[in-house]
Short mmCIF file of C-alpha atoms and ligand atoms in Angstrom, two decimals:
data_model
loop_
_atom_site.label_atom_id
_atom_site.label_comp_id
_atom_site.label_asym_id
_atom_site.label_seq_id
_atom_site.Cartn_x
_atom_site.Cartn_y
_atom_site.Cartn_z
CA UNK A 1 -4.90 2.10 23.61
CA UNK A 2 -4.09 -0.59 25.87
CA UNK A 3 -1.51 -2.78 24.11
CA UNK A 4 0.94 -2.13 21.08
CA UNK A 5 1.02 -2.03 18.10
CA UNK A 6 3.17 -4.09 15.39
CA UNK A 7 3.65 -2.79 12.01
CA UNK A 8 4.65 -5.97 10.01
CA UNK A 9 6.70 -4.77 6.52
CA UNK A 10 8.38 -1.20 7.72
CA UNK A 11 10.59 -0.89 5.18
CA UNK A 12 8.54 -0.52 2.68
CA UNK A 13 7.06 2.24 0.71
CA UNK A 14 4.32 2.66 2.95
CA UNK A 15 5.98 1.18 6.14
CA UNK A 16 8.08 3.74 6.00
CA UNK A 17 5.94 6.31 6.07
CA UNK A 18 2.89 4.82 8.45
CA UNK A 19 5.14 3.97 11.16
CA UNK A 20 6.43 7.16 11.91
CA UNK A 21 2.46 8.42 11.44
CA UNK A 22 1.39 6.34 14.07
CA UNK A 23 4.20 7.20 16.36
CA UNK A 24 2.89 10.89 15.89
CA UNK A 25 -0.65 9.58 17.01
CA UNK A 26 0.27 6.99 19.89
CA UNK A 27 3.88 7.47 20.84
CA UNK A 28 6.86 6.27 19.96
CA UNK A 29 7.62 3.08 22.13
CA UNK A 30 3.68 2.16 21.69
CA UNK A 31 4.59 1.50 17.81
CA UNK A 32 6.78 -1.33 16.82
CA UNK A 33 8.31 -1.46 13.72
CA UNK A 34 9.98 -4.61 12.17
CA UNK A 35 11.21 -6.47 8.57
CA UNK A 36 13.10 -8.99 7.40
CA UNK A 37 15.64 -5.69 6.36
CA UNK A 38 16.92 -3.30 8.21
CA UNK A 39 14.02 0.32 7.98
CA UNK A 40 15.11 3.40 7.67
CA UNK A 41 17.09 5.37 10.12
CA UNK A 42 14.29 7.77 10.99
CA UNK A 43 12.28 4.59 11.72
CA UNK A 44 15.24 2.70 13.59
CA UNK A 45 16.07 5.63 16.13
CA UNK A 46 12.63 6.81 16.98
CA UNK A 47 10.85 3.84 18.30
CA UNK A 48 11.30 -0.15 18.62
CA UNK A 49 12.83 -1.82 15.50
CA UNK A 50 12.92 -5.86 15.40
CA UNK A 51 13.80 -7.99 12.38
CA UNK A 52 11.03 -10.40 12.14
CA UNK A 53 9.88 -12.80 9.06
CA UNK A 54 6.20 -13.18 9.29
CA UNK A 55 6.44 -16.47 7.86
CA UNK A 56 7.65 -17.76 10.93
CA UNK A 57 5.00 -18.30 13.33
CA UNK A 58 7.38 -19.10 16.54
CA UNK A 59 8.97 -15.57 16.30
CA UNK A 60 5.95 -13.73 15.19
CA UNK A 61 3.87 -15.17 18.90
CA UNK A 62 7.03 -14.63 20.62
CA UNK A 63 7.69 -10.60 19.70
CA UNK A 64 3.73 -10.36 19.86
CA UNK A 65 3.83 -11.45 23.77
CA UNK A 66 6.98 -9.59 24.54
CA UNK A 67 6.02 -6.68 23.19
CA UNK A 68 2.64 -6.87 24.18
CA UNK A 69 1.09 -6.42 20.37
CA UNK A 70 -2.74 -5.47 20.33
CA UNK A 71 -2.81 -4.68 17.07
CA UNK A 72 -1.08 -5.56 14.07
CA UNK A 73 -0.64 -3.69 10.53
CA UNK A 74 0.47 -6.37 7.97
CA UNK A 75 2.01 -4.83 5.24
CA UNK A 76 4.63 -7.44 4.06
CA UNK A 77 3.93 -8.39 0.46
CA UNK A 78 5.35 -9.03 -3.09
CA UNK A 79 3.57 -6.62 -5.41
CA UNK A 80 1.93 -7.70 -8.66
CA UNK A 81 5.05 -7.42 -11.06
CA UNK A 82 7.53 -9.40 -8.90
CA UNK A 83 4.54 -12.09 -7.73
CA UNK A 84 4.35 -13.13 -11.58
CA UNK A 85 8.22 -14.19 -11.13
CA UNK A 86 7.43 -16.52 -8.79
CA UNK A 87 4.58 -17.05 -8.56
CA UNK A 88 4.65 -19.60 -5.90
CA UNK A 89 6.75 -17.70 -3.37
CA UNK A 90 3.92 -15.09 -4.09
CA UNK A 91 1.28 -16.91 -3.05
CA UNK A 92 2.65 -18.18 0.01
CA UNK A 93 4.04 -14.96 1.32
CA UNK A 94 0.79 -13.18 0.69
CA UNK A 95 -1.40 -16.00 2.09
CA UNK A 96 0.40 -17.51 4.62
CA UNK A 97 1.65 -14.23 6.20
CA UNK A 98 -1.69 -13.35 6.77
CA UNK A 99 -3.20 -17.19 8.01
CA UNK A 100 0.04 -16.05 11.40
CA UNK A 101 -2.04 -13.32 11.80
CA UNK A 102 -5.62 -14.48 11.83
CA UNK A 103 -4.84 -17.12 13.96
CA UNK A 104 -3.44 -14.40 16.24
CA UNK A 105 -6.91 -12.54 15.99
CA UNK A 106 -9.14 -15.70 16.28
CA UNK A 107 -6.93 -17.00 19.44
CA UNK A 108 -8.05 -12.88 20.90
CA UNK A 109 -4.16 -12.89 21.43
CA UNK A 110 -4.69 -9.68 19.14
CA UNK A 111 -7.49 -7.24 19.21
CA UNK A 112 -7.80 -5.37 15.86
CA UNK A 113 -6.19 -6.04 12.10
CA UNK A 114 -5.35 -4.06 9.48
CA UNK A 115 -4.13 -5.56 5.99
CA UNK A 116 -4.21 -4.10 2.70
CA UNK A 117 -5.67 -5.35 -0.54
CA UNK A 118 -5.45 -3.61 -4.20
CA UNK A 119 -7.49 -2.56 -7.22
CA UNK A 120 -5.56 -5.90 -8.73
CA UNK A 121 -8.40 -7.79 -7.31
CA UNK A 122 -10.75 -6.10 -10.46
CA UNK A 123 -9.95 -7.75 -13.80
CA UNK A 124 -10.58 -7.67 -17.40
CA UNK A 125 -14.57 -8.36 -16.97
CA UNK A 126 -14.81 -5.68 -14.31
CA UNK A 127 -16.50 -2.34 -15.73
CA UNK A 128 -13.51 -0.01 -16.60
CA UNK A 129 -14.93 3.39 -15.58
CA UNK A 130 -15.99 4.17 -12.34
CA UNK A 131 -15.28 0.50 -11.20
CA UNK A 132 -17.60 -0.19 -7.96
CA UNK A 133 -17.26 -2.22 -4.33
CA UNK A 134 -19.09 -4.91 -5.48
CA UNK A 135 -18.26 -5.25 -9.41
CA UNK A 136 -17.11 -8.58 -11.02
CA UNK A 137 -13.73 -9.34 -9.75
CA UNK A 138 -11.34 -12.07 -12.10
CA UNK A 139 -7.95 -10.77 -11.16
CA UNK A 140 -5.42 -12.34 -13.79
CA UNK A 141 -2.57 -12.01 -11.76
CA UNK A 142 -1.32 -14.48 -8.95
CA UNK A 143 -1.41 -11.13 -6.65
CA UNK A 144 -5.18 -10.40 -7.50
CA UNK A 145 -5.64 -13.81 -6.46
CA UNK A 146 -3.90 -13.44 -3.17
CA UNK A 147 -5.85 -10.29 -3.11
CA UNK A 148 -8.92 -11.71 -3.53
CA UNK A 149 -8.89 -14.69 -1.37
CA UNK A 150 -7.26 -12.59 1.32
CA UNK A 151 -10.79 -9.76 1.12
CA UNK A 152 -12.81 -12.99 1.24
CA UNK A 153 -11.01 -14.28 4.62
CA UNK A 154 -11.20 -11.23 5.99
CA UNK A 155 -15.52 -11.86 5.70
CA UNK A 156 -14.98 -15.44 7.33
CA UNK A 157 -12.90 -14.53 10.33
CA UNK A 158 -15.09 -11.34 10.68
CA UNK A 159 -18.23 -13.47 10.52
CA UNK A 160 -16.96 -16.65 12.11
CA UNK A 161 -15.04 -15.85 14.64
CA UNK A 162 -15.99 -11.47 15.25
CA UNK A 163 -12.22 -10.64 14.31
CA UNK A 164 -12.14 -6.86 14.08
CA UNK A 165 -10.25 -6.80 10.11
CA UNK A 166 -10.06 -3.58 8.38
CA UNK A 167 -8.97 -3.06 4.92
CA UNK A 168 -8.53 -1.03 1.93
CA UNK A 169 -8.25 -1.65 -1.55
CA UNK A 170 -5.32 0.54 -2.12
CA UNK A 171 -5.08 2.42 -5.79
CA UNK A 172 -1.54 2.90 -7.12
CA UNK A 173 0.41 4.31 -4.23
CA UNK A 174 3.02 7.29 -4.88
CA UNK A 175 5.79 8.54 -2.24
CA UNK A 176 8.80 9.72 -2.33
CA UNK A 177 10.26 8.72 1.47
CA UNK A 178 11.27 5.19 -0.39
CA UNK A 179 12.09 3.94 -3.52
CA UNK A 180 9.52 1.46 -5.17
CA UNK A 181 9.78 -2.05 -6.47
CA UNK A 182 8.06 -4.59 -8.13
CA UNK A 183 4.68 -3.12 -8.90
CA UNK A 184 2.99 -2.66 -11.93
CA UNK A 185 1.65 1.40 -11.07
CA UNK A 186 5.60 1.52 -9.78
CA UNK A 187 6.45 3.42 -12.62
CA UNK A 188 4.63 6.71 -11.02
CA UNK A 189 7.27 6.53 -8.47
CA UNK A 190 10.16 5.69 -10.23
CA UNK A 191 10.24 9.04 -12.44
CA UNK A 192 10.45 11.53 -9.74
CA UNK A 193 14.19 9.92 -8.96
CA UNK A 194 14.75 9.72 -12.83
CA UNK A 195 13.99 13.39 -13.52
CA UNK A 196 16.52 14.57 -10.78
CA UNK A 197 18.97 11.89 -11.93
CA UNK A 198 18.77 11.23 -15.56
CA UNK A 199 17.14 13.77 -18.50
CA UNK A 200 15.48 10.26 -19.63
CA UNK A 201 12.82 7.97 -18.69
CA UNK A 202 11.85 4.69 -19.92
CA UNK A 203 8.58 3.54 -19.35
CA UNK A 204 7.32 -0.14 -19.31
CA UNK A 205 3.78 1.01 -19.48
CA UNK A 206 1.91 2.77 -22.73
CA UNK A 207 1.53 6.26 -23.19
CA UNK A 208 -2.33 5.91 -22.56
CA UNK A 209 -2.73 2.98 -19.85
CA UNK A 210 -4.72 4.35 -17.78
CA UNK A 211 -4.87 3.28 -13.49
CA UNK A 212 -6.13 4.64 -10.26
CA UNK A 213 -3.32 6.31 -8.07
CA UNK A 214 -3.36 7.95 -4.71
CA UNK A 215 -0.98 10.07 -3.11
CA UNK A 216 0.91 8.52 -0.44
CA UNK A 217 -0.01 10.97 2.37
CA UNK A 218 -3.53 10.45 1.28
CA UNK A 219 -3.60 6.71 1.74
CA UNK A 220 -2.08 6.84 4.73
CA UNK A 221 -4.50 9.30 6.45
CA UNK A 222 -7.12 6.94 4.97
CA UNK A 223 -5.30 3.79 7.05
CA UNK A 224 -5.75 5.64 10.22
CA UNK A 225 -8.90 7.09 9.91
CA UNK A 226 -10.32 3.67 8.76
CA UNK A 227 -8.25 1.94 11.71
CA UNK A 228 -9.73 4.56 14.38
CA UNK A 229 -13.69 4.66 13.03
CA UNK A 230 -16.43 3.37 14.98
CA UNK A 231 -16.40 -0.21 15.09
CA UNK A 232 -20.12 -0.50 14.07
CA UNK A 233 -19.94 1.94 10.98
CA UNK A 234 -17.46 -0.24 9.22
CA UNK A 235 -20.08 -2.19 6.80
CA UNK A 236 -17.58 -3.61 4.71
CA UNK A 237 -14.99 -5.94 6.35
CA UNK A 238 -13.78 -7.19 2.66
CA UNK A 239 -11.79 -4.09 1.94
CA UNK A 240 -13.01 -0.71 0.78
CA UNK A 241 -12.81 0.99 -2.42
CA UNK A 242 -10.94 3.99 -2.35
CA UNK A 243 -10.25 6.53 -4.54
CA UNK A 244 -7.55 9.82 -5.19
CA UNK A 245 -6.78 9.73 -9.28
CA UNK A 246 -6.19 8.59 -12.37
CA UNK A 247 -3.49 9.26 -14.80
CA UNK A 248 -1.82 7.87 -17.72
CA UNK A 249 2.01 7.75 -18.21
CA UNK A 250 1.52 10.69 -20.70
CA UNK A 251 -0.67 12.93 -18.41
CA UNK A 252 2.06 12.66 -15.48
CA UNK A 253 5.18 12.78 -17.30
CA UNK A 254 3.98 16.34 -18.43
CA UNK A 255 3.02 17.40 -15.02
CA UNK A 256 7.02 16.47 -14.17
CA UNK A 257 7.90 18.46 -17.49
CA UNK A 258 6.62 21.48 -16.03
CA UNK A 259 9.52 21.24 -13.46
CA UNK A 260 12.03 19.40 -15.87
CA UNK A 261 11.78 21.05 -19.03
CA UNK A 262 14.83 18.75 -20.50
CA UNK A 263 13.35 15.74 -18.88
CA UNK A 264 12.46 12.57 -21.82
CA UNK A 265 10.60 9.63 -22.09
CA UNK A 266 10.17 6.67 -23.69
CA UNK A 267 7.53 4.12 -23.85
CA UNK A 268 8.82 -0.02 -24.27
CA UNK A 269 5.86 -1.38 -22.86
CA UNK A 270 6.48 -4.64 -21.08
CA UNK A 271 4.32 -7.66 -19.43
CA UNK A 272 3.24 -4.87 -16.37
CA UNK A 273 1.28 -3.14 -19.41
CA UNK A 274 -0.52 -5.83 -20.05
CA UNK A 275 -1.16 -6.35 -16.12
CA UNK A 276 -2.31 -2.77 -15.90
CA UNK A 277 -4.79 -3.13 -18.52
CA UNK A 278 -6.81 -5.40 -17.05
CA UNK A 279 -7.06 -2.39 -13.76
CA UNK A 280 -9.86 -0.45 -13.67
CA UNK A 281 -9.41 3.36 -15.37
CA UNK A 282 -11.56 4.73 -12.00
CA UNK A 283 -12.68 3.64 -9.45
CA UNK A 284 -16.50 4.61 -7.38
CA UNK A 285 -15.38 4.67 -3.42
CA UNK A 286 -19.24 6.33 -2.14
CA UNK A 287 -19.09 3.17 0.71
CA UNK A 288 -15.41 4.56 2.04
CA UNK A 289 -17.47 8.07 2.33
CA UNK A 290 -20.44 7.17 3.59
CA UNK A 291 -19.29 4.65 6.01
CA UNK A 292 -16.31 6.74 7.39
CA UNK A 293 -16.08 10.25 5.73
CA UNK A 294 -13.39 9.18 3.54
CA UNK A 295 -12.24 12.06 1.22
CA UNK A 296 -8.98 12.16 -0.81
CA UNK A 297 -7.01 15.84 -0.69
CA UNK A 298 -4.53 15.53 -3.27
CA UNK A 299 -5.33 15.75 -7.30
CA UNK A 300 -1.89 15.37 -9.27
CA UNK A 301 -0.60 18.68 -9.65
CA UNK A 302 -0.16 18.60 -5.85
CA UNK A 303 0.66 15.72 -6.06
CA UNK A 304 3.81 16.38 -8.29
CA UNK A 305 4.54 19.26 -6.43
CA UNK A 306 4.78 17.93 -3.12
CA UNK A 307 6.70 15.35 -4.10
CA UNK A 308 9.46 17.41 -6.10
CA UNK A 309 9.18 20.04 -3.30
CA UNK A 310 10.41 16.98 -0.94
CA UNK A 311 12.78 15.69 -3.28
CA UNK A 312 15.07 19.08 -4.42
CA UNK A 313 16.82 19.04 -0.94
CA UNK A 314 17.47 15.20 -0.76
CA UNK A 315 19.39 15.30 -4.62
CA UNK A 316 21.22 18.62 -3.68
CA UNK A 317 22.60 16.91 -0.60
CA UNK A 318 23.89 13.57 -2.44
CA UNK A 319 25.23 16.05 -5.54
CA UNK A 320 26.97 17.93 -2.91
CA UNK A 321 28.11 14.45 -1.64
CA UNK A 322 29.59 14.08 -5.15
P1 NAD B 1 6.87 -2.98 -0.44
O1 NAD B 1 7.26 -4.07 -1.37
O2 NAD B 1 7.44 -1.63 -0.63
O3 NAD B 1 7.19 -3.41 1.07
C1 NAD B 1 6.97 -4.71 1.55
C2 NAD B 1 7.89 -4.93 2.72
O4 NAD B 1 7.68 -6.25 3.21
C3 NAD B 1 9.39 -4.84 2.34
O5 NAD B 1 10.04 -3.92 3.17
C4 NAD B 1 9.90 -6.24 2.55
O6 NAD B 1 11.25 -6.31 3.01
C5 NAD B 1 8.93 -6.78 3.59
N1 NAD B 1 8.87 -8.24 3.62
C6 NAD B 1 8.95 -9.08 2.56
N2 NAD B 1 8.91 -10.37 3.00
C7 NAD B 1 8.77 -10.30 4.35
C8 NAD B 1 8.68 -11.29 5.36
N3 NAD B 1 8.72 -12.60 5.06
N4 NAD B 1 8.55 -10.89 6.64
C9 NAD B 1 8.52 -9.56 6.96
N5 NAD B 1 8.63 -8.58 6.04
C10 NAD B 1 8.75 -8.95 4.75
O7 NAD B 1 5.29 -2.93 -0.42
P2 NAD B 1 4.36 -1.68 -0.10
O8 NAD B 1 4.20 -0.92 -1.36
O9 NAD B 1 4.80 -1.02 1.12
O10 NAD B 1 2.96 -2.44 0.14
C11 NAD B 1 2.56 -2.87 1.43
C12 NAD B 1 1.23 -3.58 1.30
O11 NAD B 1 0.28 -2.73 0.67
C13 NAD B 1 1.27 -4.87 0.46
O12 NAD B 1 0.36 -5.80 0.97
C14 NAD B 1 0.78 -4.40 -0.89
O13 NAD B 1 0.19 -5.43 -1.61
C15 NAD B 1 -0.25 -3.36 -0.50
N6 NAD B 1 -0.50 -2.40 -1.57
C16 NAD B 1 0.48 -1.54 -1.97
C17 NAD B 1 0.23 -0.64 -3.01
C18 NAD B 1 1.28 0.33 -3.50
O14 NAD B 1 1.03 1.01 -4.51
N7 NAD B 1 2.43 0.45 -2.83
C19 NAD B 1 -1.03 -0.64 -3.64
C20 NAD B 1 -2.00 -1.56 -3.23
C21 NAD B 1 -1.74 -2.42 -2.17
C1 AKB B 2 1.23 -2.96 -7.72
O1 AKB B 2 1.40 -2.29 -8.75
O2 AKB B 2 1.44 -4.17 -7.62
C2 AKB B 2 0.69 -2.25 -6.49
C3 AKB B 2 -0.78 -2.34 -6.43
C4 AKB B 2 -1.63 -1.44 -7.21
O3 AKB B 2 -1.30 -3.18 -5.73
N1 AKB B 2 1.15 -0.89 -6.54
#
């Protein structure tokens, strides 16, 4: 690759764990991590780090020339739970964030684009079972919107102006490198740390909602084999579907069980249930394979296992700590 690339929103849930993927790929002074907080320390002593807030366009041209930035992963976002707080701080981060970038890519100061969207562009007249690429789309939430314009931008400048935008429409995501906040599918993450931590969980979605999920590892293997296809076999420069699976509360809390036979929980469903509802229960992602041989690994038993497995050492360090 001849330039750099700038991962925009590294200390994040899945910041923190692309970065240090791509510095595996293309080396670690080629990737450039930055955030308006401080990453992680694996992040911060393997590579470049620079505190950067996308929103402002002087810094943003200015660390893209220094460092020489070819391609940019914009990942810097408030999630659908959050958004609905404020709902116009929402809209402008997720918009206006990306408008820096485009701009970038139109004015070929950049080469290549990646930026996610969500299964919160789908809504409550989108079919609920095996929800496809092209399917209604009425998102109810002020980050489906943002969603949604942002896949229908990505067609203009790709059209208009031959800007090379990739993007996925990311399920639920679940890691355990970082803790998550202020999503609606969050919940899947949260109760990993609450089964090591506390023989209780309380859960602000229904016992039955159903949503799409995805390992973590998963959706990041998806990002770079998406990001390193053929430019001519990527059909869809919206975002693609793409699929791992789908759970319930209920279904995963009893996976967790298996490991945590003391472990609770309680359902008090809140506002987020009501967001989640509207998601799709599955989701169809045949474009993803045809077009670049997607195909997701993990089910949620390994899912659950993995994650645990990566946990155990982490908790027995900080109760050592105690
Ligand atoms: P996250 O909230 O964990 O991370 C977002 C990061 O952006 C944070 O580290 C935050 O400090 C940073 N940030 C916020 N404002 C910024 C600014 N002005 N300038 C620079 N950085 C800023 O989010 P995530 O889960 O890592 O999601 C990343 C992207 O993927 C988002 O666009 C999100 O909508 C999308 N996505 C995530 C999921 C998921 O389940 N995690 C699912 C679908 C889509
Ligand atoms: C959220 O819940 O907001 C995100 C998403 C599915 O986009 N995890």
């Amino acid at each position: 690759m001849e330039g750099n690339i700038l991962v925009i929103g590294s200390s994040g849930q899945i910041g923190s764990e692309l970065v240090m993927e791509l510095r595996k790929s293309y080396g670690n002074n080629k990737v450039i991590a930055s955030d308006i907080t401080n990453s992680s320390y694996e992040i911060m002593n393997s590579g470049p780090f620079v505190i950067l807030d996308v929103l402002n366009k002087k810094d943003l041209y200015t660390i893209v020339k220094n460092y020489q930035v070819s391609e940019i992963y914009l990942l810097a976002a408030i999630l659908s739970a959050n958004a609905e707080k404020n709902i116009k701080y929402g809209w402008e981060l997720n918009m206006n964030s990306y408008f820096n970038i485009l701009e970038l890519a139109k004015e070929r100061i950049i080469k290549k684009v990646f930026w996610p969207s969500s299964i919160a562009v789908f809504g409550p007249n989108s079919p609920k079972k095996n929800t496809g690429q092209y399917a209604i789309m009425n998102p109810t939430t002020v980050y489906g919107i943002s969603k949604l314009a942002g896949e229908n931008w990505n067609e203009y400048y790709y059209r208009k102006f031959k800007v090379d935008i990739r993007s996925i429409r990311y399920p639920g995501l679940i890691g355990w490198k970082s803790k998550a906040g202020g999503g609606t599918t969050d919940y899947a993450v949260d109760i990993f740390h609450q089964a090591f931590t506390s023989e209780k969980f309380n859960c602000f979605l229904s016992h039955n909602t159903e949503i799409p999920m995805m390992y973590m590892k998963d959706a990041i293997r998806a990002t770079l084999e998406l990001m390193s296809a053929n430019y001519n076999d990527i059909n869809i420069r919206s975002s693609y579907n793409i699929s791992g699976f789908s759970f319930c509360p209920n279904d995963i809390y009893s996976e967790i069980k298996k490991y945590f036979p003391k472990f609770e929980i309680c359902y008090a469903p809140d506002f987020r249930d009501d967001i989640a509802k509207t998601w799709p229960d599955t989701i169809d992602d045949s474009e993803a394979k045809l077009d670049w041989k997607w195909k997701t690994e993990y089910g949620l038993k390994e899912t659950v296992k993995e994650i645990i497995c990566n946990l155990k050492p982490i908790y027995k360090t900080i109760d050592n700590e105690k």
